[in-house]
mmCIF file with all atom_site columns, C-alpha atoms and ligand atoms in Angstrom:
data_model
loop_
_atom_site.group_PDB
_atom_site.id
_atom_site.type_symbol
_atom_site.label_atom_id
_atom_site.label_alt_id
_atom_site.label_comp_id
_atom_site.label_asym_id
_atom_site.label_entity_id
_atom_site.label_seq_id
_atom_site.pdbx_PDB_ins_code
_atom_site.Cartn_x
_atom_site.Cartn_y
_atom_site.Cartn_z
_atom_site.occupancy
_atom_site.B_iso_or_equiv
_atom_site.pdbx_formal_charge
_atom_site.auth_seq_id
_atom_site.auth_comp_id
_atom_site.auth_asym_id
_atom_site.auth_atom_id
_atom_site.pdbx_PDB_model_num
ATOM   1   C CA  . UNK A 1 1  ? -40.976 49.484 36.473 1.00 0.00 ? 2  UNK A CA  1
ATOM   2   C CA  . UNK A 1 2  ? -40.213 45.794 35.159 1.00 0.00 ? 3  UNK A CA  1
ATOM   3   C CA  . UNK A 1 3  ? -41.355 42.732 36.455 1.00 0.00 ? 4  UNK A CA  1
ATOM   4   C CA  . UNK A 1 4  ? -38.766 39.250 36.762 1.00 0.00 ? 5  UNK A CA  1
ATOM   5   C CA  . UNK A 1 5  ? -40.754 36.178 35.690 1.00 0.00 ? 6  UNK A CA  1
ATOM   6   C CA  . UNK A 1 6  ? -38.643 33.351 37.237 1.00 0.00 ? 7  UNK A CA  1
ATOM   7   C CA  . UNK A 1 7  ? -40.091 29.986 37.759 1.00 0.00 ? 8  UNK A CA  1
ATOM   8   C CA  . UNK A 1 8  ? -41.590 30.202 34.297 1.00 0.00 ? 9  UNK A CA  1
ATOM   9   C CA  . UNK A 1 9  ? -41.470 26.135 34.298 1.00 0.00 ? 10 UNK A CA  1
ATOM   10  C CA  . UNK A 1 10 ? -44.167 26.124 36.578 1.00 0.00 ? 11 UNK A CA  1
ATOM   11  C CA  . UNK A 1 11 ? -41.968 23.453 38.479 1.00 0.00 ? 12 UNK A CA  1
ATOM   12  C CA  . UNK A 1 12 ? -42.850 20.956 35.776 1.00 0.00 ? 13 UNK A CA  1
ATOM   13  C CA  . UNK A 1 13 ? -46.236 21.517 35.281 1.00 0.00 ? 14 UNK A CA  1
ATOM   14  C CA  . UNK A 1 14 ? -45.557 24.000 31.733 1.00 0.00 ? 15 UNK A CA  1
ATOM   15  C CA  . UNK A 1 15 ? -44.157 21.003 29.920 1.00 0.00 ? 16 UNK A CA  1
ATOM   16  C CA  . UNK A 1 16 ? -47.118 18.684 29.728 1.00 0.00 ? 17 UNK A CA  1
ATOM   17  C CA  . UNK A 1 17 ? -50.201 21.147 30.428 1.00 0.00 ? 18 UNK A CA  1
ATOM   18  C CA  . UNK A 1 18 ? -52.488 20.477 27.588 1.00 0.00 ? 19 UNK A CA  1
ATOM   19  C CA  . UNK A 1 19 ? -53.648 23.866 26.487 1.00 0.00 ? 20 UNK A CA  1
ATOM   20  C CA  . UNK A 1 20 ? -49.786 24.949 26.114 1.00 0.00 ? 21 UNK A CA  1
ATOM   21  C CA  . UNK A 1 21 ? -49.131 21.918 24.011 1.00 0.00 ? 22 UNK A CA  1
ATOM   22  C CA  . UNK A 1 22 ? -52.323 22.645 21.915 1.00 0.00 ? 23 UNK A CA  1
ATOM   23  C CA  . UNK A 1 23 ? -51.420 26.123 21.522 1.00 0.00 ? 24 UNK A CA  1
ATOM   24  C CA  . UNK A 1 24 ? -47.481 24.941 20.930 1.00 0.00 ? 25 UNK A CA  1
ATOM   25  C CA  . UNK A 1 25 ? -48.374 22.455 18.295 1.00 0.00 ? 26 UNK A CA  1
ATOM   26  C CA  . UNK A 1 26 ? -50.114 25.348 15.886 1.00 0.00 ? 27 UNK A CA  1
ATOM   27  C CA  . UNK A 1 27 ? -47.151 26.957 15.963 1.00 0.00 ? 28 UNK A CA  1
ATOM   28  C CA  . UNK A 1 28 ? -44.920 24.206 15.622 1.00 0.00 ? 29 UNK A CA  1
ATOM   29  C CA  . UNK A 1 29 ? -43.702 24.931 19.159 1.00 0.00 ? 30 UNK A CA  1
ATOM   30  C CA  . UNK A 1 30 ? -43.337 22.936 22.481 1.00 0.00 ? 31 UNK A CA  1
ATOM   31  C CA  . UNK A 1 31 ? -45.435 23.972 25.750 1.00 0.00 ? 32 UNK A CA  1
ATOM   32  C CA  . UNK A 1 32 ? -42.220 25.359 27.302 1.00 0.00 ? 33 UNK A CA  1
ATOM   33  C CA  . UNK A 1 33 ? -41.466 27.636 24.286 1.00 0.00 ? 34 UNK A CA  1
ATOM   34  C CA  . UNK A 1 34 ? -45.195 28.509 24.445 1.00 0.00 ? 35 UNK A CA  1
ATOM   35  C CA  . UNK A 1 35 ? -44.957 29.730 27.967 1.00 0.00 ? 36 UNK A CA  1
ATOM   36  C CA  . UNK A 1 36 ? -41.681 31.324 27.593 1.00 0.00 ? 37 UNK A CA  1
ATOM   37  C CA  . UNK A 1 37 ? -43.043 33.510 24.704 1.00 0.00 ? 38 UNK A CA  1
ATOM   38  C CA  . UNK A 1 38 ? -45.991 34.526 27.153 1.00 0.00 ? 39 UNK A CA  1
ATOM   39  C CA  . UNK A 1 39 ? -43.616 35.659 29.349 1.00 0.00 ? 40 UNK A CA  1
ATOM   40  C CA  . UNK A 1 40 ? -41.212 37.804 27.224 1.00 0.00 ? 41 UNK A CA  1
ATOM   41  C CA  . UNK A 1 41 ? -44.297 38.968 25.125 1.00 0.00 ? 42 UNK A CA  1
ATOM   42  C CA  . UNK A 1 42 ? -45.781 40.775 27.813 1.00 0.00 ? 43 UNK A CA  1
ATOM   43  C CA  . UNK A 1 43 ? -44.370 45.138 27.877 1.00 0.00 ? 44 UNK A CA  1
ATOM   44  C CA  . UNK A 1 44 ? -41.777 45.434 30.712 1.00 0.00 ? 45 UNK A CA  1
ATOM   45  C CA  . UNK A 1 45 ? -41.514 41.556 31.549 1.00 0.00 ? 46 UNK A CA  1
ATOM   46  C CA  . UNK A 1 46 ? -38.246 40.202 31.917 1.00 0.00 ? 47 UNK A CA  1
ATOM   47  C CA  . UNK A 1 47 ? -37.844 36.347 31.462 1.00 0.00 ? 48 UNK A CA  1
ATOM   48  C CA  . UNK A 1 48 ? -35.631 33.816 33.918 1.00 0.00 ? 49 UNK A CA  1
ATOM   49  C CA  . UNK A 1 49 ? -35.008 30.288 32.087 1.00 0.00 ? 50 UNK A CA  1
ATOM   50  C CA  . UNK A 1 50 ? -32.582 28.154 33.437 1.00 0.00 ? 51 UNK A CA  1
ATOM   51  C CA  . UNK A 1 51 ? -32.101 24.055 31.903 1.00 0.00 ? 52 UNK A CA  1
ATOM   52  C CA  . UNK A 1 52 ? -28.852 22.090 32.774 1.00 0.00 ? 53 UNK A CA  1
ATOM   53  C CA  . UNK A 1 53 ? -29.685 20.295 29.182 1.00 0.00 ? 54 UNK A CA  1
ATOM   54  C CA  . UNK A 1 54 ? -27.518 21.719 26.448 1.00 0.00 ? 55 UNK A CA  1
ATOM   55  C CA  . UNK A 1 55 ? -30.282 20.400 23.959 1.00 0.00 ? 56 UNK A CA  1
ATOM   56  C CA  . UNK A 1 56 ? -32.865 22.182 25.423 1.00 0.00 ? 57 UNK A CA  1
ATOM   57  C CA  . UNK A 1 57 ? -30.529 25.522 25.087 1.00 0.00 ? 58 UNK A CA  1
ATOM   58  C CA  . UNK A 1 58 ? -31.766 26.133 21.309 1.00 0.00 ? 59 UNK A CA  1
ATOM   59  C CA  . UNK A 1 59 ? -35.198 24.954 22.322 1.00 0.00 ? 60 UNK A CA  1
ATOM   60  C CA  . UNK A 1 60 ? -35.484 27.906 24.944 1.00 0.00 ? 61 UNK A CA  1
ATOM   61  C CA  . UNK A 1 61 ? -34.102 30.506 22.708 1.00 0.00 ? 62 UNK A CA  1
ATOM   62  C CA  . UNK A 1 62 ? -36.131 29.720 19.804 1.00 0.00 ? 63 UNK A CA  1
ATOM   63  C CA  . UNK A 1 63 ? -38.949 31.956 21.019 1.00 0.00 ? 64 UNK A CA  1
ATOM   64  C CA  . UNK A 1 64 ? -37.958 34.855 19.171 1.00 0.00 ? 65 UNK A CA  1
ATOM   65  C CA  . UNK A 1 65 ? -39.305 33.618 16.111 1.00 0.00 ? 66 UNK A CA  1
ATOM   66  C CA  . UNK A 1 66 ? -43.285 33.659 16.184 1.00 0.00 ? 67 UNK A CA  1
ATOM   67  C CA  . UNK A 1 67 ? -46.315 35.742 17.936 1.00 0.00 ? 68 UNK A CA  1
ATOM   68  C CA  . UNK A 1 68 ? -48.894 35.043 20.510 1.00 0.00 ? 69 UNK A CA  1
ATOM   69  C CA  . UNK A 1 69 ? -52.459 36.047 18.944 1.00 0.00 ? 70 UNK A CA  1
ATOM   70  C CA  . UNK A 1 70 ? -54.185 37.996 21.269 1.00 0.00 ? 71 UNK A CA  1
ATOM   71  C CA  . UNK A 1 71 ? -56.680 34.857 21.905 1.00 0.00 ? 72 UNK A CA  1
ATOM   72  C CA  . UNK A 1 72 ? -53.711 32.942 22.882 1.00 0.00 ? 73 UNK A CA  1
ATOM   73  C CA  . UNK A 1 73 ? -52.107 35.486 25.286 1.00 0.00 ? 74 UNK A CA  1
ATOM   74  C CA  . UNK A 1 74 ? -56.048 35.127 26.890 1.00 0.00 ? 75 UNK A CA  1
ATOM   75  C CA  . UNK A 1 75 ? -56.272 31.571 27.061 1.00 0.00 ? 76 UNK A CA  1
ATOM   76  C CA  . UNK A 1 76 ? -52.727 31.732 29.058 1.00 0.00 ? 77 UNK A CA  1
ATOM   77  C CA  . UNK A 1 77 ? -53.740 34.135 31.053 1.00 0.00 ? 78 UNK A CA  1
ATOM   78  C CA  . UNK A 1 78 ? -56.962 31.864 31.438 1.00 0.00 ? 79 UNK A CA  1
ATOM   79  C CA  . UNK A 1 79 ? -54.990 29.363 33.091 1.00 0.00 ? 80 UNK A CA  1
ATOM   80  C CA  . UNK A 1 80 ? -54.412 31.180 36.417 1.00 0.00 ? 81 UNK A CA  1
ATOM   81  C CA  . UNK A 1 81 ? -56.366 29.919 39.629 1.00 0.00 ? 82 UNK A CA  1
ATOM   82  C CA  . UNK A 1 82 ? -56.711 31.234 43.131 1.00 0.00 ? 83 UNK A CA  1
ATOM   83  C CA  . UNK A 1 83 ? -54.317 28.412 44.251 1.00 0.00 ? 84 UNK A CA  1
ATOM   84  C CA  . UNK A 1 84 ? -51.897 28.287 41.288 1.00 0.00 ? 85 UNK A CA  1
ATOM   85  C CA  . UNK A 1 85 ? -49.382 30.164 43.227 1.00 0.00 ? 86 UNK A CA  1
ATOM   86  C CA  . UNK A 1 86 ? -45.978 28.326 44.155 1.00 0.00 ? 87 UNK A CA  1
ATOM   87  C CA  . UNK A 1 87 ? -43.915 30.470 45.673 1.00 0.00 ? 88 UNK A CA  1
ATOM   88  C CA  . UNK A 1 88 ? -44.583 33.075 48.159 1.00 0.00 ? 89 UNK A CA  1
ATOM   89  C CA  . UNK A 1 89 ? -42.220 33.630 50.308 1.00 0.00 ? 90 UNK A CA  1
ATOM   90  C CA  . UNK A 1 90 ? -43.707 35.058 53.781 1.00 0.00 ? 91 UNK A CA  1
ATOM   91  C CA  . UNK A 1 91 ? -41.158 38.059 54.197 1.00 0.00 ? 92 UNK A CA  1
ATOM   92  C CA  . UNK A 1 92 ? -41.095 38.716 50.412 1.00 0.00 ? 93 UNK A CA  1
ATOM   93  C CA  . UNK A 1 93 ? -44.386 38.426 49.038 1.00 0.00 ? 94 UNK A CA  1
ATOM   94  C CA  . UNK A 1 94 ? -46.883 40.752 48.571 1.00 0.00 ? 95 UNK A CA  1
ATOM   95  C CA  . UNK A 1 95 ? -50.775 39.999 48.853 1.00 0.00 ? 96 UNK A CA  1
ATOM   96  C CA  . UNK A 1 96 ? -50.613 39.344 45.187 1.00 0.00 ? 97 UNK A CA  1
ATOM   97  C CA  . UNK A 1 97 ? -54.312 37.551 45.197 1.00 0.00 ? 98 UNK A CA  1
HETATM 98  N N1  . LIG B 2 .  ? -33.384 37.005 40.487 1.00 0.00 ? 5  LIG B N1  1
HETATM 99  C C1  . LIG B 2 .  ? -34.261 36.315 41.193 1.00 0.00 ? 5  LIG B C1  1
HETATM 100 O O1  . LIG B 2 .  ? -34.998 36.831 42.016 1.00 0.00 ? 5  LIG B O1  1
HETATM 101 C C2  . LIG B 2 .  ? -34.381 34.857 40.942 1.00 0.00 ? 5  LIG B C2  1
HETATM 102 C C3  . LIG B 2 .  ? -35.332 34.140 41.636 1.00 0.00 ? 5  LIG B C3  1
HETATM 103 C C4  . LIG B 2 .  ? -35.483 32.798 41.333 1.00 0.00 ? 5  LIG B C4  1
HETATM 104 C C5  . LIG B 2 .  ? -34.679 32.214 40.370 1.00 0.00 ? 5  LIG B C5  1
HETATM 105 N N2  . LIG B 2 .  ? -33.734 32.958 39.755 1.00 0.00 ? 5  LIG B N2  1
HETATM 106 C C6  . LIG B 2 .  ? -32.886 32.368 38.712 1.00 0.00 ? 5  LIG B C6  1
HETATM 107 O O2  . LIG B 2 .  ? -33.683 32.269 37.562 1.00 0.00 ? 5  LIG B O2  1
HETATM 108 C C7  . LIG B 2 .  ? -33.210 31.181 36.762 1.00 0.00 ? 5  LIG B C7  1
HETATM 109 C C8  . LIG B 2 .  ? -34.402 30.351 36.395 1.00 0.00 ? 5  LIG B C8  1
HETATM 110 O O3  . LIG B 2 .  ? -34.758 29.508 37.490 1.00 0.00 ? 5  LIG B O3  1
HETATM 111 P P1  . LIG B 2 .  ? -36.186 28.920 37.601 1.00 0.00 ? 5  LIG B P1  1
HETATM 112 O O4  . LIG B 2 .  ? -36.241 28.061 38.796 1.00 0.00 ? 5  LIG B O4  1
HETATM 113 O O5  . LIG B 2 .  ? -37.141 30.042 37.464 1.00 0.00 ? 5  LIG B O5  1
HETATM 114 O O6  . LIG B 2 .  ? -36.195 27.977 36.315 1.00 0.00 ? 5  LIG B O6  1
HETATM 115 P P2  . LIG B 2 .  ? -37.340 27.471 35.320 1.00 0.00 ? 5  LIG B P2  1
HETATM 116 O O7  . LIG B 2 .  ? -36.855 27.851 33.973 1.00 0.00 ? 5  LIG B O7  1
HETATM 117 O O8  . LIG B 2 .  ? -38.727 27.792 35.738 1.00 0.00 ? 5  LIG B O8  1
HETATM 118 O O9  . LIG B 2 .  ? -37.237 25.900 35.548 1.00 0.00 ? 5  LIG B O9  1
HETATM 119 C C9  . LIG B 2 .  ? -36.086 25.186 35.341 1.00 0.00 ? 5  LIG B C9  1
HETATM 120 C C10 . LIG B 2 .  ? -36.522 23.717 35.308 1.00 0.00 ? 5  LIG B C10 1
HETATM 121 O O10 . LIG B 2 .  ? -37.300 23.500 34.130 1.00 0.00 ? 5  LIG B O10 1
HETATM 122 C C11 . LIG B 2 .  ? -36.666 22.524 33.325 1.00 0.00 ? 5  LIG B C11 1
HETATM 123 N N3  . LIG B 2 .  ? -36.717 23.006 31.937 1.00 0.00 ? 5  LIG B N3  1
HETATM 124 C C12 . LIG B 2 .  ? -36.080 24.060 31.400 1.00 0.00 ? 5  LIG B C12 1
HETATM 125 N N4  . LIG B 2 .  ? -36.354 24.172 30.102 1.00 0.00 ? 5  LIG B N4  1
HETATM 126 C C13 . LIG B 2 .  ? -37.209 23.164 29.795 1.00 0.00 ? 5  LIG B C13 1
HETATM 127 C C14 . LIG B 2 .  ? -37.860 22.740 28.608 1.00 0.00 ? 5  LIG B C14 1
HETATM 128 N N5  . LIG B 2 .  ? -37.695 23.386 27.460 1.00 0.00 ? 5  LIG B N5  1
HETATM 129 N N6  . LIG B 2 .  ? -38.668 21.647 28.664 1.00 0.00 ? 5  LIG B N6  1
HETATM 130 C C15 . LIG B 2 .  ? -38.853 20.985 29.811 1.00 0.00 ? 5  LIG B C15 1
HETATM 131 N N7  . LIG B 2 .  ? -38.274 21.340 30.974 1.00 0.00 ? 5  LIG B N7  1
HETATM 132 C C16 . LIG B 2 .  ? -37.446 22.418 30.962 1.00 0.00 ? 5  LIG B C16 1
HETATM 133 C C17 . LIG B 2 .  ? -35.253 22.396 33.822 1.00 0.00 ? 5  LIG B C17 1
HETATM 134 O O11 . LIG B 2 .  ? -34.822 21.061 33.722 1.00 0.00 ? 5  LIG B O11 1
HETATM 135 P P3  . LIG B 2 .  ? -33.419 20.707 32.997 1.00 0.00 ? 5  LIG B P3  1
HETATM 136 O O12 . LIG B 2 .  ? -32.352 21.461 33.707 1.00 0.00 ? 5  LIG B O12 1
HETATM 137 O O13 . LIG B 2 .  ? -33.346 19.235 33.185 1.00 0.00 ? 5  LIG B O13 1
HETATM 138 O O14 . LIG B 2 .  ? -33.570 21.145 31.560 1.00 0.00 ? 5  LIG B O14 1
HETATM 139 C C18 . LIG B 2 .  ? -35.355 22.790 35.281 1.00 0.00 ? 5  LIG B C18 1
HETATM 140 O O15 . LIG B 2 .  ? -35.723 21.648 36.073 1.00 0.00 ? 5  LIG B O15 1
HETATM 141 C C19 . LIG B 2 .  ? -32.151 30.467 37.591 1.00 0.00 ? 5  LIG B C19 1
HETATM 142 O O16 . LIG B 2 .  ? -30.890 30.854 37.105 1.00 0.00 ? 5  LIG B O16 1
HETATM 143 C C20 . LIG B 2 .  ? -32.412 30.974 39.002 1.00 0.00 ? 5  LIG B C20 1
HETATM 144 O O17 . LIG B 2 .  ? -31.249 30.977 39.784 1.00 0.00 ? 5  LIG B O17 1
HETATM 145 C C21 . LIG B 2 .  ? -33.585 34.262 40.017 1.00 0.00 ? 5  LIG B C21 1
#
């Protein structure tokens, strides 16, 4: 079974979170690249990205070209809070939580 991540933008919030940046800037990365790179790291994930930017095209493909460390996959996963969902749709969602 594979699991769609869509919304990975965290409607705006993935761009200027600190701890993405922090973790972004050791890699030479942005936050978005960072959280993008969570995503498709993870076994059986598959990643949604949309931008209507053509200069953020390269920016969201160039994830393919460094790793996660284990501590870094954490702290991401670190990030997640009882009400840090955005979506849930009522006749879609399960009781994810
Ligand atoms: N199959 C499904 O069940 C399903 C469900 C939901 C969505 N989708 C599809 O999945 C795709 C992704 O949609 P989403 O809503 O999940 O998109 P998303 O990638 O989470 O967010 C897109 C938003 O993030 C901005 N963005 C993208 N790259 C960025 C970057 N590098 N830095 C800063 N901001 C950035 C975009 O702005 P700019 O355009 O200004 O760059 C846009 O406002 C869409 O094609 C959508 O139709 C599919």
């Amino acid at each position: 079974m594979a699991l769609t991540g869509y919304y990975g933008m965290a409607d705006g919030a993935v761009p200027n979170d600190a701890i993405l940046k922090d973790i972004g800037a050791a890699h030479g990365k942005t936050a978005a690249q960072v959280a993008l790179r969570w995503l498709v790291q993870q076994p059986r994930v598959v990643t949604l990205s949309k931008t209507a930017r053509l200069a953020r095209l390269p920016e969201n493909f160039g994830i393919f070209d460094f790793e996660l460390s284990d501590a870094e996959m954490q702290a991401i996963y670190a990030l997640a809070r009882p009400d840090g969902r955005i979506i849930a749709p009522e006749d879609l969602s399960p009781k994810w939580d």
